[in-house]
Short mmCIF file of C-alpha atoms in Angstrom, two decimals:
data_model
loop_
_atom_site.label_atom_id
_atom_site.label_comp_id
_atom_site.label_asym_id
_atom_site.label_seq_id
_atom_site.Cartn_x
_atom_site.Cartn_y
_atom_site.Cartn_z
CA UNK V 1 0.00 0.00 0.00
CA UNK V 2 1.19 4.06 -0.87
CA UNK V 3 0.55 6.47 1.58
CA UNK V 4 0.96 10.31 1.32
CA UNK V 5 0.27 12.40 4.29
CA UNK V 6 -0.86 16.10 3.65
CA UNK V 7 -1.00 17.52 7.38
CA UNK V 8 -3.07 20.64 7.47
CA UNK V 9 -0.73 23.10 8.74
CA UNK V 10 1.42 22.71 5.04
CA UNK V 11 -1.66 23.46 3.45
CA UNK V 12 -1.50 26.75 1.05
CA UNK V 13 -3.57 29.93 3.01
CA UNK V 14 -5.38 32.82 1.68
CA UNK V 15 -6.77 34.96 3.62
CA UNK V 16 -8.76 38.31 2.14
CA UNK V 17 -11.55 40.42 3.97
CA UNK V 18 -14.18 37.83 2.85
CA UNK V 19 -12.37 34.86 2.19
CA UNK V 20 -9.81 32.61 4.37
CA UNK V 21 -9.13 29.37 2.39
CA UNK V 22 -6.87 26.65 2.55
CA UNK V 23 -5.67 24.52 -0.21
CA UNK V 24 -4.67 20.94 -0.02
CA UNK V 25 -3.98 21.29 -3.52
CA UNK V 26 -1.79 24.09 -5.99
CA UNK V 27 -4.37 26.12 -6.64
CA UNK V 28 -4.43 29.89 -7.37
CA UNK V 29 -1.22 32.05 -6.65
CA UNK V 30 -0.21 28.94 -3.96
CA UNK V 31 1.97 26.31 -6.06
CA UNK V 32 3.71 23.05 -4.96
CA UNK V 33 5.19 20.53 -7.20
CA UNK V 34 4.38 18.13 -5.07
CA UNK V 35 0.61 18.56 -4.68
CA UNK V 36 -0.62 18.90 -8.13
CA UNK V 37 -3.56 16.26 -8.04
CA UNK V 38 -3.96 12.57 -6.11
CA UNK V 39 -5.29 10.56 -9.03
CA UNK V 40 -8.24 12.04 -10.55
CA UNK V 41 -8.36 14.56 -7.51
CA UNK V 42 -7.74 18.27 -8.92
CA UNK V 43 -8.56 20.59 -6.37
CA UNK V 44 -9.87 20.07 -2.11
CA UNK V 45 -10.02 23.57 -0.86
CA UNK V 46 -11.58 24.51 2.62
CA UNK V 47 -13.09 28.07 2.42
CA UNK V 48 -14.91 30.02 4.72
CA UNK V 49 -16.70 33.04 3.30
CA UNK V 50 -17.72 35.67 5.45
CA UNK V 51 -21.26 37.20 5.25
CA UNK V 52 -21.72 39.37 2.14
CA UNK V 53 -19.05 37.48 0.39
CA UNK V 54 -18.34 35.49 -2.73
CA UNK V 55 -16.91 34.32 -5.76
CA UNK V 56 -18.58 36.30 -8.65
CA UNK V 57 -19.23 35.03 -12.08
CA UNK V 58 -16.44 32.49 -13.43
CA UNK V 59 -16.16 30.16 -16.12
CA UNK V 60 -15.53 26.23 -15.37
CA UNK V 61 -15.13 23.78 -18.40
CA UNK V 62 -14.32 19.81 -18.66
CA UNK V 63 -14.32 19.12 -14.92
CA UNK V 64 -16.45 18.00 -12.11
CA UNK V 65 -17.09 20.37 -9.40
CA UNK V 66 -18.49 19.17 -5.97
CA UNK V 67 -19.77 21.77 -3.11
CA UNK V 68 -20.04 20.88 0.36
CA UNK V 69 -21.40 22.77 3.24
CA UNK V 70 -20.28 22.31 6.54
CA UNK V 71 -21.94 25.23 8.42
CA UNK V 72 -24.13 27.88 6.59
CA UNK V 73 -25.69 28.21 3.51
CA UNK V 74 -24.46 29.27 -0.15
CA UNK V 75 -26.05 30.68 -2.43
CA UNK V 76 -25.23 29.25 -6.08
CA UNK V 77 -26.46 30.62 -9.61
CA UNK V 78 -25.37 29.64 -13.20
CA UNK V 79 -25.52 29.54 -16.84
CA UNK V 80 -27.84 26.67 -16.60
CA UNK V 81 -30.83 28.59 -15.04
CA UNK V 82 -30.11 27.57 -11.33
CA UNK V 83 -30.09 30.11 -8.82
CA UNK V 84 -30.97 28.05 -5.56
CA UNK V 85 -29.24 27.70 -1.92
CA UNK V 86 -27.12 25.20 -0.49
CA UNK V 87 -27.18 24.33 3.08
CA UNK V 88 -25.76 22.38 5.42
CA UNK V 89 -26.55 18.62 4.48
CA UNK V 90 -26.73 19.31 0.78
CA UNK V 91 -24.09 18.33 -1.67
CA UNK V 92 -23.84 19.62 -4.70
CA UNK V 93 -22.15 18.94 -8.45
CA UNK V 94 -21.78 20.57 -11.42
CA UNK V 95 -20.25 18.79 -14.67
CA UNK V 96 -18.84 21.84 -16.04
CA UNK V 97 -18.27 19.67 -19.34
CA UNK V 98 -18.12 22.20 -22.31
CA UNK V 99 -18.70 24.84 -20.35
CA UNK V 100 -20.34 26.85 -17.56
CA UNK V 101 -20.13 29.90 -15.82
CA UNK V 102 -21.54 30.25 -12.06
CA UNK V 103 -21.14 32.37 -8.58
CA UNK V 104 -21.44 31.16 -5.07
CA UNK V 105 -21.67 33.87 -2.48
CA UNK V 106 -22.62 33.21 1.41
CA UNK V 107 -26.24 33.44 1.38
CA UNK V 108 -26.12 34.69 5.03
CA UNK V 109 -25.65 38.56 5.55
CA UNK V 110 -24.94 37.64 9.42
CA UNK V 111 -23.08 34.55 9.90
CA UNK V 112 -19.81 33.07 7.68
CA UNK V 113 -20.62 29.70 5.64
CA UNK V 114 -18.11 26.94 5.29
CA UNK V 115 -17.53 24.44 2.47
CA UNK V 116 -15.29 22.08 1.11
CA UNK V 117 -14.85 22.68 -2.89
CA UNK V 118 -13.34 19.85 -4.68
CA UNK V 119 -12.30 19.56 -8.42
CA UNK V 120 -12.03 15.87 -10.00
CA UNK V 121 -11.25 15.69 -13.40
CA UNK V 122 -14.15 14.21 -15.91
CA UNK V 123 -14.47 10.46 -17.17
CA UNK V 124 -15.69 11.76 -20.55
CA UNK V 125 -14.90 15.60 -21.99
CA UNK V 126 -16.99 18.04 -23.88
CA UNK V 127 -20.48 16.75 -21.91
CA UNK V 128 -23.51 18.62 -21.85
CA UNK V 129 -23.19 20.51 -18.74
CA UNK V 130 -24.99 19.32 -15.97
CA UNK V 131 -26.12 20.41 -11.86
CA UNK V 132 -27.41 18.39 -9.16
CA UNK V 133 -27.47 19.11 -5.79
CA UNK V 134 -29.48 16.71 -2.72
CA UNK V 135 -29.56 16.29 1.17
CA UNK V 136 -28.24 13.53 2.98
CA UNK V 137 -29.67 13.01 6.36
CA UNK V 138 -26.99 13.06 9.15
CA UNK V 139 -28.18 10.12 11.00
CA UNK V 140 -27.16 8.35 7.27
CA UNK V 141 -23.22 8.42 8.24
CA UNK V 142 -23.53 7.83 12.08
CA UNK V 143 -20.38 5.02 12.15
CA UNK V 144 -21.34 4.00 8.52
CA UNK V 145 -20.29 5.39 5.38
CA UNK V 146 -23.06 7.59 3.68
CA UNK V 147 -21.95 7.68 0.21
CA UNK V 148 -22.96 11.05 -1.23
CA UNK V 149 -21.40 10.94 -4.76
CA UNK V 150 -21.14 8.34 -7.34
CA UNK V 151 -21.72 7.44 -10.58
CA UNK V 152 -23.60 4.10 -9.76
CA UNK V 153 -27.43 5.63 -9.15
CA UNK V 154 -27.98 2.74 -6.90
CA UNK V 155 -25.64 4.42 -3.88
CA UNK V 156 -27.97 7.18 -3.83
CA UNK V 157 -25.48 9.77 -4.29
CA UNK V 158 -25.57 12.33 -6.58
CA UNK V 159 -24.17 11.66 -10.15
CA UNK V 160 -20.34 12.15 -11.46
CA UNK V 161 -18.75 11.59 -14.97
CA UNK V 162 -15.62 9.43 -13.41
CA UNK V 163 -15.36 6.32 -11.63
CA UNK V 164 -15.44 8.16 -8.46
CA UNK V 165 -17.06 8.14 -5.02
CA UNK V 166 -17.43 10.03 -2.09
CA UNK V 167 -18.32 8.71 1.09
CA UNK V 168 -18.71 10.68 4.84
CA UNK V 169 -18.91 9.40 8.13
CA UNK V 170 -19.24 10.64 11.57
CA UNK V 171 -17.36 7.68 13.54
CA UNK V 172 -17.56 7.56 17.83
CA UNK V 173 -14.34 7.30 19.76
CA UNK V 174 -13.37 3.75 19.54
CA UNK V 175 -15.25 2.43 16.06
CA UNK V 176 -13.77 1.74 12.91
CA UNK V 177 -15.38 1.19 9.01
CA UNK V 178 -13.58 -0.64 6.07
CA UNK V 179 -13.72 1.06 2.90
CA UNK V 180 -13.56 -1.28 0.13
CA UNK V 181 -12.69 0.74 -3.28
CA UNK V 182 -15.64 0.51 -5.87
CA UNK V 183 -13.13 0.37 -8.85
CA UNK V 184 -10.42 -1.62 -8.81
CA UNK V 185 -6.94 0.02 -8.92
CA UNK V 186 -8.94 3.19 -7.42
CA UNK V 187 -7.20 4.90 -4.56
CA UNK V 188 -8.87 7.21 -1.13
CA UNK V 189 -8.18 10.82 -0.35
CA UNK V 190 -9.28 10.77 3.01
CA UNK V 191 -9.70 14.28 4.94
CA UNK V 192 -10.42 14.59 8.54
CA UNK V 193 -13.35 17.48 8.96
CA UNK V 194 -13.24 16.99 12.96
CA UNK V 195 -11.46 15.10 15.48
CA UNK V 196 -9.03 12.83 15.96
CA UNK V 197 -8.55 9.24 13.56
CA UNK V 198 -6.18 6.59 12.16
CA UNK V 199 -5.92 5.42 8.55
CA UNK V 200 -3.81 3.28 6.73
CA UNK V 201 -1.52 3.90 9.83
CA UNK V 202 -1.39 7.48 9.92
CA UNK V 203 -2.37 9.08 12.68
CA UNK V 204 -4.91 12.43 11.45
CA UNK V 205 -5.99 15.68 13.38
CA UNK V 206 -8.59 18.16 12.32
CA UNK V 207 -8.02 19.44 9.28
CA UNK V 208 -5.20 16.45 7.90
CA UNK V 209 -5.87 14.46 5.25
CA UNK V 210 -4.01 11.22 3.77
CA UNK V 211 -3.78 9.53 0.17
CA UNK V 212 -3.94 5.71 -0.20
CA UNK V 213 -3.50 3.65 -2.75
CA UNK V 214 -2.34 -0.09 -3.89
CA UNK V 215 -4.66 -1.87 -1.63
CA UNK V 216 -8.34 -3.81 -1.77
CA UNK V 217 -9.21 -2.60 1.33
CA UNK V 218 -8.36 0.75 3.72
CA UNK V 219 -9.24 0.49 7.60
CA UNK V 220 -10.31 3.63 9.38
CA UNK V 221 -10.41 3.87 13.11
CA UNK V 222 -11.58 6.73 15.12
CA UNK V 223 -9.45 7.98 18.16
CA UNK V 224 -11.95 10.24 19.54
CA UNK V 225 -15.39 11.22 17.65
CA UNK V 226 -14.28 12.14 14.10
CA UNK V 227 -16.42 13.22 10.88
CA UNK V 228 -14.64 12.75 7.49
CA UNK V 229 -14.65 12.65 3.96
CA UNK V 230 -13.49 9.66 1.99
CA UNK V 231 -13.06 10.41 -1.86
CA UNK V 232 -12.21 7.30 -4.22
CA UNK V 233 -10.87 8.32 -7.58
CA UNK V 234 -8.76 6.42 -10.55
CA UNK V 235 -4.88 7.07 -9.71
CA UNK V 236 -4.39 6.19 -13.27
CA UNK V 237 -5.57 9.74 -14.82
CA UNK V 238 -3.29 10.61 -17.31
#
């Protein structure tokens, strides 16, 4: 099995009036040779926006965008027609395929949202551009994985052009889950949210994240309550 460890404090930072972000990925004005992509996996950025903040009109083309809320609410409107909210509990995707533009600004004017952004390049280029977003119940990932992205309709995730998955959980002190890769010679990005785990041997704090690959199976254990997201992609990507 290959491990890479990304511990949050060697994350990039930007912080503006409106915006403090981290990066676990080059992305912007932060580069590192180092962390270009994990497979398929582009882009895992943590931003918090604060109220009256946002990312105005922008153009996206040939990859797959997933939002997800961790406190708050963002507001989301696009090429495509939608102009809708996402809150806490929702995930959302956009296949930007042959192109999209779109905002997201915090849809509070009192409180700051947080969300997890996360790029994964496409299975098949030039699609028609597409946007789902749905709620997952949080009771769904109590020491279970709730998988929440997929392109198998039967996991009752929303949809994604790559042989992809994404999977939370919210694991007490002292359980553990198996993840068992959906497509073989797939590897996990797995990145703590809260708390304190284990996985694949490496030890993870808030905020850390670690890359596995080369195995059938990954064992996660939780050393005190711990919520995380587990995202399978190809590590083949060329």
């Amino acid at each position: 099995m290959k491990s890479i460890y990304h511990p949050a404090s060697e994350r990039g930072h930007v912080n503006f009036d409106w915006l403090d972000s981290h990066h676990s990925f080059s992305f912007g004005h932060w580069y590192d040779p180092t962390r270009i992509h994990f497979g398929a996996l582009r882009v895992l950025n943590d931003d918090i926006v604060s109220s009256g903040g946002g990312f105005g009109t922008h153009p996206h083309d040939n990859m797959e965008i997933v939002s997800i809320p961790l406190s708050g609410a963002l507001a989301h409107k696009d090429s495509m027609g939608t102009d809708g909210i996402i809150q806490t509990g929702d995930v959302q995707i956009m296949s930007a395929g042959t192109g999209i533009r779109h905002s997201e600004f915090n849809a509070s004017k009192t409180g700051s949202v947080n969300f997890l952004q996360v790029w994964v390049f496409p299975k098949k280029k030039n699609i028609k551009p597409r946007y789902e977003q749905k709620t997952f119940e949080e009771a769904g990932r109590l020491n279970q994985w709730q998988v929440v992205v997929s392109p198998d309709e039967k996991d009752g995730g929303v949809w994604i052009n790559q042989d992809a998955r994404f999977a939370l959980a919210k694991l007490e002190a002292g359980k553990k889950l198996t993840y068992h890769p959906a497509f073989s010679d797939n590897g996990i990005y797995i990145f703590l949210i809260e708390g304190a785990a284990e996985a694949g041997g490496q030890a993870l704090q808030k905020k850390d994240a670690v890359g596995l690959s080369g195995a059938k199976e990954y064992n996660i254990a939780a050393k005190e309550n711990a919520f995380l997201l587990l995202i399978e992609v190809p590590m083949n990507f060329q």
